[in-house]
PDB file of C-alpha atoms and ligand atoms in Angstrom:
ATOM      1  CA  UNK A   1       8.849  22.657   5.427  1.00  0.00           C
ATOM      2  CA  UNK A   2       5.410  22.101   7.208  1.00  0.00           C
ATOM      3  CA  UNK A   3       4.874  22.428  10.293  1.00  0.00           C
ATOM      4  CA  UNK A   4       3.276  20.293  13.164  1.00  0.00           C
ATOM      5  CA  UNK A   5      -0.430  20.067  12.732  1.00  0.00           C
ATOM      6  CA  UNK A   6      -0.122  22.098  10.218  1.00  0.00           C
ATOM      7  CA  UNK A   7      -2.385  19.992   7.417  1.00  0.00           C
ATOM      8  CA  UNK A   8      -5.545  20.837   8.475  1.00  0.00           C
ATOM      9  CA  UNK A   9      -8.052  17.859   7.008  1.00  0.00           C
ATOM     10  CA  UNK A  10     -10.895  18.906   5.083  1.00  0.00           C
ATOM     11  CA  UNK A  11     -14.190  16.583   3.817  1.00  0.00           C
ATOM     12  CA  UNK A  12     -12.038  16.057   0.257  1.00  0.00           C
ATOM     13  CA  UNK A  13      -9.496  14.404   2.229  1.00  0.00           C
ATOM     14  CA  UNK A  14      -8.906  10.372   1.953  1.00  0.00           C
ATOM     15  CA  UNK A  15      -6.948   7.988   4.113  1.00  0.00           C
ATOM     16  CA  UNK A  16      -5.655   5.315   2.200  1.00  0.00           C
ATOM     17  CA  UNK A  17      -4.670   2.066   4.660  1.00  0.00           C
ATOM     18  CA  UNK A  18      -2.427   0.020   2.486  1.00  0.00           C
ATOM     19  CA  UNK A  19      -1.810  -3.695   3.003  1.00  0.00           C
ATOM     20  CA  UNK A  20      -2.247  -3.965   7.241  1.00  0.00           C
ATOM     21  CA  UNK A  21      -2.560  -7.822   6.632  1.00  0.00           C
ATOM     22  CA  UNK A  22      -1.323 -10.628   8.729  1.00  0.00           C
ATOM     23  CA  UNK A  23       1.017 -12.098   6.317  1.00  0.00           C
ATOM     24  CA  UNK A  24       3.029  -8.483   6.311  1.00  0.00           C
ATOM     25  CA  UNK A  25       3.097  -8.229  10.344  1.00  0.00           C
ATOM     26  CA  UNK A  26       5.286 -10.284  13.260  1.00  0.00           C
ATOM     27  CA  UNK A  27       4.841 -13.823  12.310  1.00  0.00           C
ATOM     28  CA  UNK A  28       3.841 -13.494   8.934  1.00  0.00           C
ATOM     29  CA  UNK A  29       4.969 -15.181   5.356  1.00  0.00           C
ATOM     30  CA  UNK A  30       6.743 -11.833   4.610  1.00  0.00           C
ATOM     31  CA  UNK A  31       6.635 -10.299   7.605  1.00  0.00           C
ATOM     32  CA  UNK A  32       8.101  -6.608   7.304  1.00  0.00           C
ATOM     33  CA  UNK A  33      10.008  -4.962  10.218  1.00  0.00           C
ATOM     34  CA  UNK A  34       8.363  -3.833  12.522  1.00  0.00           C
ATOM     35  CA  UNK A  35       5.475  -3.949  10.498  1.00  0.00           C
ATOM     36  CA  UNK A  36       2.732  -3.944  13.628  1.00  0.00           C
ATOM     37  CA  UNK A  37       4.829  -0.456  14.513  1.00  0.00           C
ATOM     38  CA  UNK A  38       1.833   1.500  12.030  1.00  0.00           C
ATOM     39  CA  UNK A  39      -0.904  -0.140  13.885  1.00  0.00           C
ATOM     40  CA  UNK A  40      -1.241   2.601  16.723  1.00  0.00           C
ATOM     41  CA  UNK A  41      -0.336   5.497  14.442  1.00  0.00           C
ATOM     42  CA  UNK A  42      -2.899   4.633  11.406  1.00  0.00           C
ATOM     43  CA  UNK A  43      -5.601   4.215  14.497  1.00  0.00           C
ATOM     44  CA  UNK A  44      -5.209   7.711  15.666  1.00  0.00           C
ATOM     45  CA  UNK A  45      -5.119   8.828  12.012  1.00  0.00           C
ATOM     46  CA  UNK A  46      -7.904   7.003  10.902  1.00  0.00           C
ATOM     47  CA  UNK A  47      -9.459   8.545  13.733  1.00  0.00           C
ATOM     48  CA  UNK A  48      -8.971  11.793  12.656  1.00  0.00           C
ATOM     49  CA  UNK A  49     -10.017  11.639   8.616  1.00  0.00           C
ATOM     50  CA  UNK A  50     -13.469  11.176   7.754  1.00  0.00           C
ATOM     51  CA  UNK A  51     -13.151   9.061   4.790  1.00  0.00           C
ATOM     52  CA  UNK A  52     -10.179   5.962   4.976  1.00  0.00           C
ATOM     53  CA  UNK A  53     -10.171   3.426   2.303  1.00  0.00           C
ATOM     54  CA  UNK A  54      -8.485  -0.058   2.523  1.00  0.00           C
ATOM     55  CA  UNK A  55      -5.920  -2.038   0.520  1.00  0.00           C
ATOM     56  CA  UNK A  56      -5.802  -5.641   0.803  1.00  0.00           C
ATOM     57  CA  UNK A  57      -3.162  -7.919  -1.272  1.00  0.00           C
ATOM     58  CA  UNK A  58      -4.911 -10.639  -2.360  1.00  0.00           C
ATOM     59  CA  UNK A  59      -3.322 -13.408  -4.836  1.00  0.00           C
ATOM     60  CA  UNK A  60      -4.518 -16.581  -5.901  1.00  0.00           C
ATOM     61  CA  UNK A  61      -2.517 -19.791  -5.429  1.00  0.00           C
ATOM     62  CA  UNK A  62       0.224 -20.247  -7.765  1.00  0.00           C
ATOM     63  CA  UNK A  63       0.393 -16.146  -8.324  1.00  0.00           C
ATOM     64  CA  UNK A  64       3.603 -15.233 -10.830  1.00  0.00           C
ATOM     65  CA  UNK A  65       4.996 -13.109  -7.740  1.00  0.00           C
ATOM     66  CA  UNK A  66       5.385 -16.211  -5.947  1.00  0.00           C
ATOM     67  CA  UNK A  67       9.127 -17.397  -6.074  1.00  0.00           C
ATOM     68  CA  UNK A  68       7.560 -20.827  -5.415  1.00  0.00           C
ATOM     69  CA  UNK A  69       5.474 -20.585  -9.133  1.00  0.00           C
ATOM     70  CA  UNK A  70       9.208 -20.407 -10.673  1.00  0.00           C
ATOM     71  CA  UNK A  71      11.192 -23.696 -11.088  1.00  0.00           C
ATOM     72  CA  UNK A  72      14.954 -22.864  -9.477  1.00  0.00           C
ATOM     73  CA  UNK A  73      14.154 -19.425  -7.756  1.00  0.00           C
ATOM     74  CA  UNK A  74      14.542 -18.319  -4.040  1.00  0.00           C
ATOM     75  CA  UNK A  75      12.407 -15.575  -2.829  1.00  0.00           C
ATOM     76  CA  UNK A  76      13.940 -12.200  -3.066  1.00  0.00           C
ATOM     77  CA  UNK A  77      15.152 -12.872  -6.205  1.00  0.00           C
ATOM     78  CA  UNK A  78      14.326 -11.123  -9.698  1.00  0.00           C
ATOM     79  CA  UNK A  79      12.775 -12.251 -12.680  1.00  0.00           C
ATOM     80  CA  UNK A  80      11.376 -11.358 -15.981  1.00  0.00           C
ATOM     81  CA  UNK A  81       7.714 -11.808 -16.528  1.00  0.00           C
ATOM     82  CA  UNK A  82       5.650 -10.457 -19.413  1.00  0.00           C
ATOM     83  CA  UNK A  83       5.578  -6.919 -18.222  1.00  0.00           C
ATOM     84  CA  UNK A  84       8.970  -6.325 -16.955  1.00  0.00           C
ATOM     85  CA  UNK A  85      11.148  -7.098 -14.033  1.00  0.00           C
ATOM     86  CA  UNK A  86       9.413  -8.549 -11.138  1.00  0.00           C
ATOM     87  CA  UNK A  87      10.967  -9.733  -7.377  1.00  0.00           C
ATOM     88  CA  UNK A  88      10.190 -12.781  -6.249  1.00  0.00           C
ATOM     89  CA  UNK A  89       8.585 -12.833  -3.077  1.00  0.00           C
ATOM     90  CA  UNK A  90       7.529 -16.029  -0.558  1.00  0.00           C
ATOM     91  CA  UNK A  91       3.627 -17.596  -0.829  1.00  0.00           C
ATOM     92  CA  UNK A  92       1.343 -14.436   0.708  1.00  0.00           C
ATOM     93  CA  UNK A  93      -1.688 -13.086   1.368  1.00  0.00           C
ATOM     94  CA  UNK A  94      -3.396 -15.920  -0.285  1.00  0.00           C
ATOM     95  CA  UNK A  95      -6.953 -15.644  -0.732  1.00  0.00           C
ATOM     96  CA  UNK A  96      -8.885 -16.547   1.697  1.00  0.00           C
ATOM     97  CA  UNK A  97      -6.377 -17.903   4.271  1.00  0.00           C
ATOM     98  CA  UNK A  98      -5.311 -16.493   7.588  1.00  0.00           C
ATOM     99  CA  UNK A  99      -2.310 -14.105   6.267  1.00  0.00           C
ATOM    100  CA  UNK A 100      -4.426 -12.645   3.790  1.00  0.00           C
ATOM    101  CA  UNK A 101      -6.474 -11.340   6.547  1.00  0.00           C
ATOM    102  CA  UNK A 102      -6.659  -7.390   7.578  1.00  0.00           C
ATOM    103  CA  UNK A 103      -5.066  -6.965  11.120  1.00  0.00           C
ATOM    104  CA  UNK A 104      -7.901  -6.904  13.445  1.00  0.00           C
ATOM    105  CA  UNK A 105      -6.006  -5.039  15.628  1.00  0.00           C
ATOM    106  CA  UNK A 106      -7.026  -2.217  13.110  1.00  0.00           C
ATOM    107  CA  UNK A 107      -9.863  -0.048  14.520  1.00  0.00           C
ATOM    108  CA  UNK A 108     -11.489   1.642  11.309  1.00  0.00           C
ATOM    109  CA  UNK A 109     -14.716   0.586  11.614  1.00  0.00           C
ATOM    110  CA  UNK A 110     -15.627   3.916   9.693  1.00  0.00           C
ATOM    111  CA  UNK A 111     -13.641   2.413   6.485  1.00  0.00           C
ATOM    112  CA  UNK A 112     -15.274   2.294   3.072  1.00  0.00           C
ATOM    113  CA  UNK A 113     -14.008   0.653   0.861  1.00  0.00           C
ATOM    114  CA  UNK A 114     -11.915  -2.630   0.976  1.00  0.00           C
ATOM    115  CA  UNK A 115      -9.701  -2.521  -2.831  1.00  0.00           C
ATOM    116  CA  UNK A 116      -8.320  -6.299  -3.428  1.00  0.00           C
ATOM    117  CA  UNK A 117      -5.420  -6.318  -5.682  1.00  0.00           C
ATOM    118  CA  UNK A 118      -2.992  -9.135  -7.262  1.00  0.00           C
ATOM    119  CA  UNK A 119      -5.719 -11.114  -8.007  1.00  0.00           C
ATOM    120  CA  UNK A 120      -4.512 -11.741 -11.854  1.00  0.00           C
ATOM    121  CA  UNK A 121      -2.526 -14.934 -11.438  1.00  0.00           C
ATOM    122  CA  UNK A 122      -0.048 -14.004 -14.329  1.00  0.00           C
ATOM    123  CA  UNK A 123       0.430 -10.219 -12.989  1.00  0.00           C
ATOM    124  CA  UNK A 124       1.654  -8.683  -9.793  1.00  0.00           C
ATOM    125  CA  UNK A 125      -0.348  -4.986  -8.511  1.00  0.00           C
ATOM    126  CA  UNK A 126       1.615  -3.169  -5.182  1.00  0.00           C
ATOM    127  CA  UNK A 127      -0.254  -0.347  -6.268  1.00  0.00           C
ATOM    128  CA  UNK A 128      -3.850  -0.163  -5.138  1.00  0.00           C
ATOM    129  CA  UNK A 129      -4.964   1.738  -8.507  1.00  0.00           C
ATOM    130  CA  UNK A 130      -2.719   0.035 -11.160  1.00  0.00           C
ATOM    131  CA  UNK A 131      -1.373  -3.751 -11.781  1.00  0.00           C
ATOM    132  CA  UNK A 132       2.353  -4.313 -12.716  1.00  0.00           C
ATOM    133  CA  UNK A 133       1.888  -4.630 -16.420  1.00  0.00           C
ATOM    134  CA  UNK A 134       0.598  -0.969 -15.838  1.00  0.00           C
ATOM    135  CA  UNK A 135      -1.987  -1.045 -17.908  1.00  0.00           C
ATOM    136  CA  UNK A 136      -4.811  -3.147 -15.813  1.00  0.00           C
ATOM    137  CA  UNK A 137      -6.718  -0.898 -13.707  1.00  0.00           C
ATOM    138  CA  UNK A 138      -8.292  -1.684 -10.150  1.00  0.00           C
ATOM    139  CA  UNK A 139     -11.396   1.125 -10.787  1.00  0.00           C
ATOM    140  CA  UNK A 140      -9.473   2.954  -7.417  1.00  0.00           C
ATOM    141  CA  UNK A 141      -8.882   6.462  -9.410  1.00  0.00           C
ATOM    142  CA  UNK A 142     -12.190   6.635 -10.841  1.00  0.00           C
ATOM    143  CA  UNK A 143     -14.165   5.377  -7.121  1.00  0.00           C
ATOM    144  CA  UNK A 144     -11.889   8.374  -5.708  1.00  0.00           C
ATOM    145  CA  UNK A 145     -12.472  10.866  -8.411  1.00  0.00           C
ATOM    146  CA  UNK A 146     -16.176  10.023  -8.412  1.00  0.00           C
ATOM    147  CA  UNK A 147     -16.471  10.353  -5.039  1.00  0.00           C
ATOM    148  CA  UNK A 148     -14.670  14.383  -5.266  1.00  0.00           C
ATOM    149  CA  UNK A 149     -11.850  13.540  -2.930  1.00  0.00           C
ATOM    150  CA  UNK A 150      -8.681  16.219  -3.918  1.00  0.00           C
ATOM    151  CA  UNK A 151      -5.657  14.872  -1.696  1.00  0.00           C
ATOM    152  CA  UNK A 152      -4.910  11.147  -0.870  1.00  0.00           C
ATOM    153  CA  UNK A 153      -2.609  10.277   2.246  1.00  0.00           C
ATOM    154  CA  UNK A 154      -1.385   6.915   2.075  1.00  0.00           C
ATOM    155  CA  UNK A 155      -0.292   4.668   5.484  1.00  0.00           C
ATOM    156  CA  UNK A 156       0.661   1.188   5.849  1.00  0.00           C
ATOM    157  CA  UNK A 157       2.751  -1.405   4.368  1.00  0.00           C
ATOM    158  CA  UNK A 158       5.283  -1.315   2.871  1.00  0.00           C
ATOM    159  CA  UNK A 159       6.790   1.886   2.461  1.00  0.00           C
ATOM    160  CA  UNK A 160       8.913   0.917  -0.516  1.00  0.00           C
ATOM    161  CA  UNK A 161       6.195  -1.187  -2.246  1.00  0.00           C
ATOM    162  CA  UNK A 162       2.963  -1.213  -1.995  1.00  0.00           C
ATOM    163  CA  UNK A 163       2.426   1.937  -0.153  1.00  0.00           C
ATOM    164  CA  UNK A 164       5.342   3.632  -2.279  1.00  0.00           C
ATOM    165  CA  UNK A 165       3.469   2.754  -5.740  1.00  0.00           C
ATOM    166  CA  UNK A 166       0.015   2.975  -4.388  1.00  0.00           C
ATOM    167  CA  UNK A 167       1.145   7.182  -3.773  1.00  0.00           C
ATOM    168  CA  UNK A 168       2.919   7.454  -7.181  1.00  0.00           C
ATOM    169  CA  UNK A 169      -0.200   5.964  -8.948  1.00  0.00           C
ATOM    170  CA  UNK A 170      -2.246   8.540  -7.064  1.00  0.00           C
ATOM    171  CA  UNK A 171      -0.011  11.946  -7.858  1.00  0.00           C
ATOM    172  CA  UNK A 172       0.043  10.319 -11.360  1.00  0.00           C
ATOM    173  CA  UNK A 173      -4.208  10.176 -11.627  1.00  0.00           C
ATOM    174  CA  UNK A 174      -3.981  13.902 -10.462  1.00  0.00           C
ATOM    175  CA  UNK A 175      -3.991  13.772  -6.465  1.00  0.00           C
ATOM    176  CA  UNK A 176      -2.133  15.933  -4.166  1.00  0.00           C
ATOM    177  CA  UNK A 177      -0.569  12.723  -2.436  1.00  0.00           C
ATOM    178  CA  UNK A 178       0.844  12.604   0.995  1.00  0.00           C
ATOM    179  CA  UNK A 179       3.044   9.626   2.372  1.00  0.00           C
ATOM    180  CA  UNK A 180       2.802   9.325   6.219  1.00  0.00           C
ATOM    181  CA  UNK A 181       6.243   8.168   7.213  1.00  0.00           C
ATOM    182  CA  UNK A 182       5.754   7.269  10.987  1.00  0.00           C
ATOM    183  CA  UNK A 183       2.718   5.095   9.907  1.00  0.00           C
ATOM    184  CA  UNK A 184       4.232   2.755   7.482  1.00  0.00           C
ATOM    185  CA  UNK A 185       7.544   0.606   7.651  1.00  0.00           C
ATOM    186  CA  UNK A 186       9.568  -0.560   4.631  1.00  0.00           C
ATOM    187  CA  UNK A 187      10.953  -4.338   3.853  1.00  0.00           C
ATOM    188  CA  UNK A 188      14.199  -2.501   2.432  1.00  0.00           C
ATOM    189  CA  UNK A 189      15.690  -5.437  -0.012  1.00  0.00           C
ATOM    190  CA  UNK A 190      18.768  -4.676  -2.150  1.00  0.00           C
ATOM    191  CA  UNK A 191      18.474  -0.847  -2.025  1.00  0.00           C
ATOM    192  CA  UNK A 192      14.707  -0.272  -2.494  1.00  0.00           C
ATOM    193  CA  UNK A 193      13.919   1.666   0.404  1.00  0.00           C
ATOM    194  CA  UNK A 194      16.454   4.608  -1.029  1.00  0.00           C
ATOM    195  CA  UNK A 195      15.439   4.097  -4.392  1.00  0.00           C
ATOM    196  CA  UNK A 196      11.620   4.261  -3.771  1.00  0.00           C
ATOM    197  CA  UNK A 197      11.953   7.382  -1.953  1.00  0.00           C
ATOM    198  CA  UNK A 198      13.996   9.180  -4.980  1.00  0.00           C
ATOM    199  CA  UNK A 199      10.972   7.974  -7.133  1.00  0.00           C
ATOM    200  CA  UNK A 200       8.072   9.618  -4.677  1.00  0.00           C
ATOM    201  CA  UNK A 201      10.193  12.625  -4.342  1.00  0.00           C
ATOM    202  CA  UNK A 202      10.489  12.737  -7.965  1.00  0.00           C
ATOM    203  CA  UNK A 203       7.080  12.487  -8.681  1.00  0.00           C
ATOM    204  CA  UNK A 204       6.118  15.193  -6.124  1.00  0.00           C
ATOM    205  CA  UNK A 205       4.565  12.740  -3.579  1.00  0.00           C
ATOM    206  CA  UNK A 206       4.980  15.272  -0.131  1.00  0.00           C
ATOM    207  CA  UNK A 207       6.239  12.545   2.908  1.00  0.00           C
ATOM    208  CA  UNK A 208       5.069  13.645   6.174  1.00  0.00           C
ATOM    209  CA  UNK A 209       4.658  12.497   9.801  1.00  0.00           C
ATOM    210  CA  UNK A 210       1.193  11.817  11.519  1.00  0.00           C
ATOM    211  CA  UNK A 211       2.307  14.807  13.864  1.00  0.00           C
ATOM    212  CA  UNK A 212       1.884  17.287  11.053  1.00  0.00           C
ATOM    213  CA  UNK A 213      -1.483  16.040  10.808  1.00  0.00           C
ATOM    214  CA  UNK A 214      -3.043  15.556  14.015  1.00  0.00           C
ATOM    215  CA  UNK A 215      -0.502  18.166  15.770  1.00  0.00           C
ATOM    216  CA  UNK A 216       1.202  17.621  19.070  1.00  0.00           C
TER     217      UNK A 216
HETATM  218  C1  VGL B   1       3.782  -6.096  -0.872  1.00  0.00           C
HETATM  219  C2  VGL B   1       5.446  -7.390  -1.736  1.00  0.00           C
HETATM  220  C3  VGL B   1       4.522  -8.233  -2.318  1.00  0.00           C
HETATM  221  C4  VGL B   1       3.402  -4.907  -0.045  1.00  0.00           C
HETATM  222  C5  VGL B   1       2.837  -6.920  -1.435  1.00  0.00           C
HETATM  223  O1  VGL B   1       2.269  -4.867   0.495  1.00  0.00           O
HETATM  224  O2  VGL B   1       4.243  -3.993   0.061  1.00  0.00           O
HETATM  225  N1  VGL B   1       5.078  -6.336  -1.034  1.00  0.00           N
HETATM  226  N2  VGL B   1       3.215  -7.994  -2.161  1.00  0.00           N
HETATM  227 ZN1   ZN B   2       1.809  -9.401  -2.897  1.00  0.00          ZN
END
């Protein structure tokens, strides 16, 4: 167990904001639950770390992910593309448009580094570092690596997606990897809340609240 305020942050630390976009918050094409709830908790975080890098979904029109690219399916449902299993999710974060916009209730001016991902028309990426078919990298590991940062604490949305496989693909490229609980929310279809957190536990991804970072 850690305590409160017990992480103390250090220059090798990095913040990584995952997916804060319009189309994932109140109002949005896949609005998650509460989603604008990790607004005022990634501010005072991002406050408090030096270095905070940003994730931004980002698909062209017509994107495989898109239930509406697949003749006869609903969103939510699964199907089989070239590199596996994929759910099918409504039109989002579209380049360019509105949704696909970064809250600007978000007050990281400091951030530096925006990572697009899902731009690959035939191949879905939740994880800022690593596109579905696993094998196409975004460059995020090596920036990171480059750069000397040691632990990686991911925020944002959502928990059991994006932010989920954004932290697994970080403990997997060799980073002590931290999931902030309080600042992300989860869209929780058919079980994947549960089985996402098996998976990060699994992989030694530590979950922890904002108190144990900025105390109090
Ligand atoms: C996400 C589903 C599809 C996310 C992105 O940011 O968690 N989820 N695209
Ligand atoms: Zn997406």
């Amino acid at each position: 167990m850690t305590e409160q305020g017990s992480i103390g942050l250090k220059e090798t630390d990095v913040l990584i904001v995952v997916d804060v976009q319009y189309d994932f918050l109140p109002g949005g094409s896949l609005a998650v639950p509460d989603g604008d709830g990790v607004i005022a908790p990634i501010n005072r975080l991002a406050h408090a770390f030096r270095h905070v890098v940003l994730t931004q979904d980002w698909h062209p029109q017509g994107h495989a992910s898109f239930a509406s690219s697949h003749e006869g399916k609903q969103p939510f449902e699964m199907t089989e593309l070239h590199y596996g299993t994929q759910v099918l999710w409504p039109d989002h974060c579209i380049q360019g448009t509105p949704g696909a916009e970064i809250s600007r209730d978000l007050n990281i001016p400091h951030a530096q580094l925006v990572v697009r991902k899902g731009y690959n028309t035939g191949i879905d990426s939740y994880s800022g570092f690593m596109e579905a078919d696993r094998k196409t990298s975004t460059g995020l590991a090596g920036y990171l690596k480059e750069r000397g940062f040691k632990r990686v604490f991911c925020a944002g949305l959502a928990t059991d997606f994006c932010v989920a496989w954004t932290a697994l693909d970080a403990v997997a490229a060799g980073f002590e990897t931290y999931l902030i609980e309080d600042a992300s929310r989860a869209i929780d279809a058919n079980g994947s809340l549960e089985r996402a957190q098996n998976d990060l536990s699994a992989a030694g991804v530590r979950t922890i609240s904002s108190a144990q970072i900025l105390g109090g």
